[in-house]
Short mmCIF file of C-alpha atoms and ligand atoms in Angstrom, two decimals:
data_model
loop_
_atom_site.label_atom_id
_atom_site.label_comp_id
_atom_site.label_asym_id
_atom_site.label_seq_id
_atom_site.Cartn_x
_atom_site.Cartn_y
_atom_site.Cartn_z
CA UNK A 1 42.75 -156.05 -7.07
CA UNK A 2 43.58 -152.63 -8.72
CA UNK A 3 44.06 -149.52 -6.96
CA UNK A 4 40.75 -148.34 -8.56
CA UNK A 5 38.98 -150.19 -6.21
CA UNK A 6 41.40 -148.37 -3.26
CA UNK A 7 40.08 -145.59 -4.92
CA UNK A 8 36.76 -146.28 -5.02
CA UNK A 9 36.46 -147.59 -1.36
CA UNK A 10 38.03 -144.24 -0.27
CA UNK A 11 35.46 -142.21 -2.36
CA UNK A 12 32.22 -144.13 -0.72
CA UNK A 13 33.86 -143.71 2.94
CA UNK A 14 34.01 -139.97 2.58
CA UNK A 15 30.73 -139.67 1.16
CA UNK A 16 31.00 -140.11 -2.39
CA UNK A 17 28.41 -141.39 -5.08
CA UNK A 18 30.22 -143.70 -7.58
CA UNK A 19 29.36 -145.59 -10.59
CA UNK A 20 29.30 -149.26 -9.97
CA UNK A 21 29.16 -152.38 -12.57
CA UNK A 22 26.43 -155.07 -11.83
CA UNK A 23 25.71 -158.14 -13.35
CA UNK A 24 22.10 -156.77 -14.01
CA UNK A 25 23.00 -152.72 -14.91
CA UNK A 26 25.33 -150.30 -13.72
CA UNK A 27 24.38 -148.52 -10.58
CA UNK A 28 24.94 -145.24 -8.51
CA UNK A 29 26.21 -146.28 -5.41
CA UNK A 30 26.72 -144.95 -2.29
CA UNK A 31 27.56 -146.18 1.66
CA UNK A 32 23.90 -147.04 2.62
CA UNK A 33 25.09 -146.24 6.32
CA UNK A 34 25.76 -142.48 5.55
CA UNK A 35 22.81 -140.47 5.32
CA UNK A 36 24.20 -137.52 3.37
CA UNK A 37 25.31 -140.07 0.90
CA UNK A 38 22.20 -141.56 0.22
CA UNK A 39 20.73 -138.22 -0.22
CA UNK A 40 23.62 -137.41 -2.69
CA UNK A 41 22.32 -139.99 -5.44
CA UNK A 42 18.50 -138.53 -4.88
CA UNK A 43 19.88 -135.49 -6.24
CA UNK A 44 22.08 -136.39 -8.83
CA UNK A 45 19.47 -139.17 -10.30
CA UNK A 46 16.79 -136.54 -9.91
CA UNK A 47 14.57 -139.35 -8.52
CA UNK A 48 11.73 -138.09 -6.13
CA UNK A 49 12.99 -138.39 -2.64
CA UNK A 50 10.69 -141.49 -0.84
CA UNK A 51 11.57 -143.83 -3.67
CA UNK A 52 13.16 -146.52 -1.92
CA UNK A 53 17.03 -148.03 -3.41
CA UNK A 54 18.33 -151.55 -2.78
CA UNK A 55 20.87 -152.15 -0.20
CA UNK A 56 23.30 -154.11 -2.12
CA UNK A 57 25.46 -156.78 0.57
CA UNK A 58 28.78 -158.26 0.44
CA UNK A 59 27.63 -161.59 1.68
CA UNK A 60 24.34 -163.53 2.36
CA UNK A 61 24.52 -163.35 5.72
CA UNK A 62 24.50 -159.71 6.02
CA UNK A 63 21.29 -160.04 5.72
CA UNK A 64 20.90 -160.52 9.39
CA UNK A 65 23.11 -157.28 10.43
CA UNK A 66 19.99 -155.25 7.84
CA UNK A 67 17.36 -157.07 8.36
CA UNK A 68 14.69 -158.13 11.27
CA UNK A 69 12.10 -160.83 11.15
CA UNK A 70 13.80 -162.89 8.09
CA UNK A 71 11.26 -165.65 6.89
CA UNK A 72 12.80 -168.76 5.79
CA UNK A 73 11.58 -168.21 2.60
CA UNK A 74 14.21 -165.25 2.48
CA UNK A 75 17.41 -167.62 3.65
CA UNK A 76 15.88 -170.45 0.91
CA UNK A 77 16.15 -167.75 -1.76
CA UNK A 78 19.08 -166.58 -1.14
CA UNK A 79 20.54 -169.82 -1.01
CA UNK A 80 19.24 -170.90 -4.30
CA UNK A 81 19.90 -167.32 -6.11
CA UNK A 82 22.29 -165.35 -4.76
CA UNK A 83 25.30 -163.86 -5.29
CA UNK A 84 22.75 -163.13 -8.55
CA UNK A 85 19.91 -160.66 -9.84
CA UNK A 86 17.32 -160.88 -7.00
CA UNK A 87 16.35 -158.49 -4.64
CA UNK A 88 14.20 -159.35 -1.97
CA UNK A 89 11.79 -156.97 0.00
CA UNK A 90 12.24 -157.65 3.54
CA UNK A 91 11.73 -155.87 7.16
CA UNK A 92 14.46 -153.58 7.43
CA UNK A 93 16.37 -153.34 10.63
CA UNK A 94 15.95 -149.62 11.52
CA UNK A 95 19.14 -149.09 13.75
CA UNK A 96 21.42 -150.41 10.90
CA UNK A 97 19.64 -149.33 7.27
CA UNK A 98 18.92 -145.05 8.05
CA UNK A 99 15.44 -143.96 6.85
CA UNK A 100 16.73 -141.85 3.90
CA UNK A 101 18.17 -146.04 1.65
CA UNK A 102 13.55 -146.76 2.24
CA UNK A 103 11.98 -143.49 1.92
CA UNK A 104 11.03 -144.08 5.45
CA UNK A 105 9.39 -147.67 4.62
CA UNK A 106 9.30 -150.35 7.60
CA UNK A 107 10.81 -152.63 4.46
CA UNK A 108 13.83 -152.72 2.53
CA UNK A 109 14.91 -154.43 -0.91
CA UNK A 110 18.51 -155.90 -0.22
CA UNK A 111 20.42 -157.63 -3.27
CA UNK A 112 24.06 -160.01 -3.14
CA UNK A 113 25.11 -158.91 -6.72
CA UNK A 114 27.25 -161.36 -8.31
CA UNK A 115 29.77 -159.34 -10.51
CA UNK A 116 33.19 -159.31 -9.69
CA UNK A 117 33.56 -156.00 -9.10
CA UNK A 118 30.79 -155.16 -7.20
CA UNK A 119 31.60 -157.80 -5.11
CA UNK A 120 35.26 -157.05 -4.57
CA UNK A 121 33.81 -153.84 -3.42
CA UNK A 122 31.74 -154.56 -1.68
CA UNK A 123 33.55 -156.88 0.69
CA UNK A 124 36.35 -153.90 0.48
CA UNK A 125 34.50 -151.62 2.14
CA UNK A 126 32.51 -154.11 4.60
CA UNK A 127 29.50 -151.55 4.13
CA UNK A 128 26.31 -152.08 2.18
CA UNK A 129 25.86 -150.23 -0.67
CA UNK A 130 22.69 -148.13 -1.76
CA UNK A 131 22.28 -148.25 -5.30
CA UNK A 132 19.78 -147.72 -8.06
CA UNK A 133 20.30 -148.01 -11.58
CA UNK A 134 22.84 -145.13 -12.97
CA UNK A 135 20.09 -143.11 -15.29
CA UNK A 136 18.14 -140.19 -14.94
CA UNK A 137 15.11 -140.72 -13.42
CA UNK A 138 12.61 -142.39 -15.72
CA UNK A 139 15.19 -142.95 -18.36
CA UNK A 140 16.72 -146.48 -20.02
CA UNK A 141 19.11 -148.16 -17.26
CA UNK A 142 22.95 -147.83 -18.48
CA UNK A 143 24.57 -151.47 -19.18
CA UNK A 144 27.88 -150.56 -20.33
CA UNK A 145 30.25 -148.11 -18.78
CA UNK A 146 29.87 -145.73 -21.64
CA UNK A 147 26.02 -145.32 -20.97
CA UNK A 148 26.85 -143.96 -17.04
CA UNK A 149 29.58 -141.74 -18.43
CA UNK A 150 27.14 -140.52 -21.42
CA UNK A 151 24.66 -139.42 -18.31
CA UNK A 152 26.65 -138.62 -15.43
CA UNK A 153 30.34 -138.03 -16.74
CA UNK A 154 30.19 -134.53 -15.65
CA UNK A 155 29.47 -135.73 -12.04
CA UNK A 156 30.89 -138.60 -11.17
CA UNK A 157 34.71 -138.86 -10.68
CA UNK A 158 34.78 -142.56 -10.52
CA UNK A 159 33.15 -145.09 -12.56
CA UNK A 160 34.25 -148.72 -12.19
CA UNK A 161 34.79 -150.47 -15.61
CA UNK A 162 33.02 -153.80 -15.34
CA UNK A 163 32.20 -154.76 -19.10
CA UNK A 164 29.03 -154.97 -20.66
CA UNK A 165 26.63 -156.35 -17.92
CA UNK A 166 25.90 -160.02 -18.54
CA UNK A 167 22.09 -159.69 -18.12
CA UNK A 168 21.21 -156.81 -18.83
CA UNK A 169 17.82 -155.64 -17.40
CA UNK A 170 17.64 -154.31 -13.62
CA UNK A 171 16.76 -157.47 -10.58
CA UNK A 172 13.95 -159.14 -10.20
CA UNK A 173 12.16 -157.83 -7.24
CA UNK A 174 10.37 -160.22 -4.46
CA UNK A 175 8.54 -159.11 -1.90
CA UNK A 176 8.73 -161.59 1.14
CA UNK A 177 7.25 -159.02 3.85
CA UNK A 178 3.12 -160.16 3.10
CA UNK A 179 1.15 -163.28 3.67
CA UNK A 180 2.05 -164.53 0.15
CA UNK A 181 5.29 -163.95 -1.92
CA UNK A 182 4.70 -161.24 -4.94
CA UNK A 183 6.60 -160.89 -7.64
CA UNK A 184 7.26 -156.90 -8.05
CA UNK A 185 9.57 -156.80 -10.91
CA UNK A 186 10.08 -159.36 -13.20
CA UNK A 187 13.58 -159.97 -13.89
CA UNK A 188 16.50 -162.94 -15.34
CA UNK A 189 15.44 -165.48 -11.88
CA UNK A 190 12.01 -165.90 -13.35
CA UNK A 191 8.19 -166.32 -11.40
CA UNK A 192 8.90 -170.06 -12.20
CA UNK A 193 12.22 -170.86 -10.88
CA UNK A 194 11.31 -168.46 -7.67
CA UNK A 195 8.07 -170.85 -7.66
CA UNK A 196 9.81 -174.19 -7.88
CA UNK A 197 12.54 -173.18 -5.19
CA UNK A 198 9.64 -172.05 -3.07
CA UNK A 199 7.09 -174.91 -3.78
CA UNK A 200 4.47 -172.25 -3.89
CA UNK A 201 2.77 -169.85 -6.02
CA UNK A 202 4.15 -166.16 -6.31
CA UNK A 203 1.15 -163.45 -6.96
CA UNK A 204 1.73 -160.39 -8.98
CA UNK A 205 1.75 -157.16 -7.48
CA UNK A 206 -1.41 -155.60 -6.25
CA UNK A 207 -0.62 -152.39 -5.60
CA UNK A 208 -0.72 -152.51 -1.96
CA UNK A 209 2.91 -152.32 -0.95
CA UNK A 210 5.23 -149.28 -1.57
CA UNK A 211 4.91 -147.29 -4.52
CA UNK A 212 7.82 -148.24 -6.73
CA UNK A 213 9.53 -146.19 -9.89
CA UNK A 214 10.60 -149.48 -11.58
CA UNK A 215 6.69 -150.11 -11.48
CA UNK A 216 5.26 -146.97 -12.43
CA UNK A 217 3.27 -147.42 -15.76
CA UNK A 218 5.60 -145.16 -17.44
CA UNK A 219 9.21 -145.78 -16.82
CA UNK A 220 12.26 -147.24 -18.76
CA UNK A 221 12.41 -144.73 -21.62
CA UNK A 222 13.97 -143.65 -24.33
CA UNK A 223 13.65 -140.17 -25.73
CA UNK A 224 11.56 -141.94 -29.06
CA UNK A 225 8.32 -142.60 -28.42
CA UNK A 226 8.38 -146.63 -28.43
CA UNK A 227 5.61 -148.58 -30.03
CA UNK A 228 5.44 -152.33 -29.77
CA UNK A 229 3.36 -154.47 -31.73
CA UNK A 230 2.48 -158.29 -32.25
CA UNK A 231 4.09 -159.36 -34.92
CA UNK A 232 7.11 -158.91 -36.94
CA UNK A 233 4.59 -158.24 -40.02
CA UNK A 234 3.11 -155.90 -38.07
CA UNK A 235 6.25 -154.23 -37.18
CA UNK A 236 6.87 -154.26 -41.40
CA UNK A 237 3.54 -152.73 -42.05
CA UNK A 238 3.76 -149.51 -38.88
CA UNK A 239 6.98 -148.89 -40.24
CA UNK A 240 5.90 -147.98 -43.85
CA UNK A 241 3.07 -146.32 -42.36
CA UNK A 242 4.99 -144.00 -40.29
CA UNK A 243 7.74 -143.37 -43.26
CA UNK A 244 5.18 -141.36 -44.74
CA UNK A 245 4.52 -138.80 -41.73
CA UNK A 246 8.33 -139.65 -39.96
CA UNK A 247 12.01 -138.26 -40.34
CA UNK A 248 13.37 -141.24 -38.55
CA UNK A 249 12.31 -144.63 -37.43
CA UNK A 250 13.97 -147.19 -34.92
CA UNK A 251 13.61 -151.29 -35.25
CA UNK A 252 14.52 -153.41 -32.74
CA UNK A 253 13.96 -157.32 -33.98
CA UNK A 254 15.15 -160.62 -33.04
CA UNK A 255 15.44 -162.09 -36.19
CA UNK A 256 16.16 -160.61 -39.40
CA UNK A 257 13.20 -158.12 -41.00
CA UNK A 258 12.96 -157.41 -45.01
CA UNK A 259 12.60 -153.98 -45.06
CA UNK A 260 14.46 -153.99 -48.65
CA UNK A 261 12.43 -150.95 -49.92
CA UNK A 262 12.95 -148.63 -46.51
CA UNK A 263 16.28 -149.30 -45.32
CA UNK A 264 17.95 -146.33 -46.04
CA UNK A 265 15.31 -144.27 -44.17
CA UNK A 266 15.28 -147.16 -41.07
CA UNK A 267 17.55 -147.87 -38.84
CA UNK A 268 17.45 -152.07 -37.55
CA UNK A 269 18.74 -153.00 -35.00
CA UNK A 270 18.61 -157.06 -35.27
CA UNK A 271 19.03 -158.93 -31.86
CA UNK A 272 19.88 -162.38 -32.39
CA UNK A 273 19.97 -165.62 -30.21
CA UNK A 274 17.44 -165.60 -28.27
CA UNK A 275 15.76 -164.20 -24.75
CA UNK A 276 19.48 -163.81 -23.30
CA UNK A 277 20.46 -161.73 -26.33
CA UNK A 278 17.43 -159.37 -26.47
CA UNK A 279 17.87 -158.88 -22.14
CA UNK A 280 21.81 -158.44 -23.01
CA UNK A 281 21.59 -155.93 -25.69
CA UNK A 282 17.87 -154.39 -25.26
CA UNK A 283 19.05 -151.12 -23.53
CA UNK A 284 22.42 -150.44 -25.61
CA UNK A 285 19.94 -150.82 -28.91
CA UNK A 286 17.93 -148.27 -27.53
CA UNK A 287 20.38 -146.33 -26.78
CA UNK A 288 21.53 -146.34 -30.05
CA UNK A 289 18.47 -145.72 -32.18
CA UNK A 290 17.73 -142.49 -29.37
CA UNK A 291 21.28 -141.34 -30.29
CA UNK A 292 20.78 -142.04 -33.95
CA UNK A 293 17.75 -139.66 -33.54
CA UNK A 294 14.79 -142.12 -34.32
CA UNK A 295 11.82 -140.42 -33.41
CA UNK A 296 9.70 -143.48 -33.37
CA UNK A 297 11.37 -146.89 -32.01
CA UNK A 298 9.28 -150.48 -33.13
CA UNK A 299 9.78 -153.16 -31.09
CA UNK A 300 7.78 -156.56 -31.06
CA UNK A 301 7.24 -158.16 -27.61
CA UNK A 302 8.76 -161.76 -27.36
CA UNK A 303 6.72 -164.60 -25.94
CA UNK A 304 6.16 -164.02 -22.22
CA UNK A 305 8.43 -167.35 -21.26
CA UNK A 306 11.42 -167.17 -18.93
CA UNK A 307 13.33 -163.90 -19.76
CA UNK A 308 10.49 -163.00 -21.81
CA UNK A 309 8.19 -161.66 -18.50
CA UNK A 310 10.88 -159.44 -18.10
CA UNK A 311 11.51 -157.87 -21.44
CA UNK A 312 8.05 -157.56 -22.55
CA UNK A 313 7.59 -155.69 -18.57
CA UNK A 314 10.66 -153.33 -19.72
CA UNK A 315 8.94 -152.88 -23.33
CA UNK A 316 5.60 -151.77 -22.13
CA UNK A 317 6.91 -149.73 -19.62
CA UNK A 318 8.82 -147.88 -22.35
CA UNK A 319 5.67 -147.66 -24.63
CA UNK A 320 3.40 -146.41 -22.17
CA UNK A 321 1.89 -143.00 -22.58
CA UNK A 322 4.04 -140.61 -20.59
CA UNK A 323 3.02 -137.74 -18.38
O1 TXA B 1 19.41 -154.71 -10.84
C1 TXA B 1 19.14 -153.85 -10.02
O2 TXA B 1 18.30 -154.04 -9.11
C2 TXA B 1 19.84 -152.50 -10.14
C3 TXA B 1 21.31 -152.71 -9.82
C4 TXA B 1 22.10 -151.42 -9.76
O3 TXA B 1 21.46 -153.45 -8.65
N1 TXA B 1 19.24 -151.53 -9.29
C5 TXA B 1 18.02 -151.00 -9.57
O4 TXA B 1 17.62 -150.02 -8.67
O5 TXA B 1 17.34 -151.35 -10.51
P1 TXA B 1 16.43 -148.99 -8.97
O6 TXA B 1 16.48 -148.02 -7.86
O7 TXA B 1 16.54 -148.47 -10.34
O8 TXA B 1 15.17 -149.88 -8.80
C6 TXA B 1 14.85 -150.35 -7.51
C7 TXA B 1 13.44 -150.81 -7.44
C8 TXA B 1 12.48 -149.65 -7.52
O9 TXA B 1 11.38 -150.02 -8.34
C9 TXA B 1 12.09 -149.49 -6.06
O10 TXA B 1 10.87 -148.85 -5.89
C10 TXA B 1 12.07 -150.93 -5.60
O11 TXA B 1 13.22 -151.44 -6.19
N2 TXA B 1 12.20 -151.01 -4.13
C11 TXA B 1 13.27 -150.71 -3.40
N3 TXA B 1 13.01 -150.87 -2.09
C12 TXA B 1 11.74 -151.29 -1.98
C13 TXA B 1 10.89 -151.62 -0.90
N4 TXA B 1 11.28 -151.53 0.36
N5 TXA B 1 9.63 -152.01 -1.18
C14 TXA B 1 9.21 -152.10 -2.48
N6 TXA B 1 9.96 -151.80 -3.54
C15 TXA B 1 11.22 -151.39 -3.31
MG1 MG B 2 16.02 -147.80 -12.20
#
């Protein structure tokens, strides 16, 4: 252990917001016990106060120091999945989690991440920590140290060095507080391991739980308008479509795209290997093509399978009309 995490413990202890590696994405984290804290990453974020953050724990079973009325659908879960990227909506013990971590909700989302240093951490400090991803509100979730620096460098006096997050793309979200389990944001433990650990279905969201950013219809983007499209021919055919009315256009494919004739003008970004790759790198590529300047990003949406529910969730998200 390196004194940055000495460091970093002392910052959260006195009330500081730090930046904090996750196997998922890097967060903005802050003691969930201290109320001024909490209402330190509302500001910097510029996320709408009421928008509930996930209590990140140190161990599984501090669930029951945070939480009341734990089914044992809850304790199965987190037997099966954690340390790892689930969160799980639960009733939140209102003595120990303060109002401002849930927007006031009866509920809260509590997560066992399983990176090293978050972990370290978090067992350092023996406190849970309140953390949502480390972007501006609305924008592309950082995955690399870099990213958090790129947004909040000016802000932030530490942020943790954790690598490139293995997953890439935020938790997946569970809500375990109604009479049937629903799945509020897909993520890398997918609806059908969550259904085979819990022998029963889990239902999508409908809407009548807590209003949450990560599901608004709009969320998860870049500064280029995003479009995604069936098909890699279709993605082909847009692009030389747009070239004629377009400075600067963005690809993001996961297997290589003949665009002999355009190149120069548009900028690829090929994501190899598979589901894992596309989660891994999604949010760096789009990163890059926004810094590059694209205007207009193309994507394709891979086949809704495993990680696939996931991406295609973030990818729509990013394409949806904005307000
Ligand atoms: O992977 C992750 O979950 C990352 C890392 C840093 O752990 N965190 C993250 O936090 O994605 P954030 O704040 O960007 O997204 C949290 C999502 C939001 O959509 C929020 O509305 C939802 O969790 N959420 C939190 N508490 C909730 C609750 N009590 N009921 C329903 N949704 C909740
Ligand atoms: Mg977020």
């Amino acid at each position: 252990m390196g004194p940055e995490l000495e460091f970093a413990r002392a910052a959260l202890l006195s009330g500081d917001v730090i930046g904090l590696p996750t196997e998922t994405v890097y967060g903005l984290a802050a003691d969930a016990t201290n109320r001024t804290a909490v209402a330190k990453i509302f500001a910097i974020k510029g996320r709408p106060t009421g928008h509930p953050l996930i209590l990140h724990v140190g161990e599984a079973s501090w669930l029951d120091r945070y939480c009341r009325d734990v089914p044992p659908e809850a304790r199965l879960l987190a037997r099966t999945f954690w340390p790892g990227p689930l969160s799980m909506v639960l009733y939140r013990d209102p003595t120990t989690v303060p109002d401002e971590v849930t927007g006031g909700l009866p509920t809260v989302a509590v997560r066992h991440p399983a990176h090293a240093v978050a972990l370290a951490l978090l067992r350092l400090v023996d406190r849970p920590l309140a953390a949502p991803s480390a972007n501006r509100f609305g924008a592309v979730s950082p995955t690399t140290r870099e990213h958090v620096l790129h947004d909040f460098g000016d802000v932030l006096s530490i942020v943790l060095e954790g690598g490139a997050c293995e997953i890439g793309l935020e938790s997946t979200i569970i809500d375990l507080t109604g009479t049937v389990p629903r799945l509020l944001r897909p993520g890398a433990v997918t609806r059908t391991e969550l259904e085979s650990a819990l022998g029963c279905r889990v239902y999508d969201n409908d809407g009548s739980g807590a209003a949450a950013p990560g599901t608004l219809a709009s969320h998860y983007s870049p500064r280029a308008r995003v479009e995604v499209l069936p098909t890699l021919d279709d993605v082909q055919s847009r692009a030389r479509e747009l070239l004629e009315e377009t400075r600067s256009i963005g690809v993001i494919v996961n297997e290589p795209l003949s665009l002999t004739s355009l190149e120069a003008r548009v900028r690829i970004e090929t994501l190899e290997g598979g589901q894992q790759v596309l989660a891994h790198e999604l949010y760096a590529a789009l990163r890059r093509l926004d810094g590059a300047g694209c205007d207009v990003i193309l994507t394709r949406l891979p086949p809704p399978e495993g990680l696939g529910e996931a991406i295609r969730d973030r990818l729509e998200r990013a394409a949806a009309p904005r307000s």
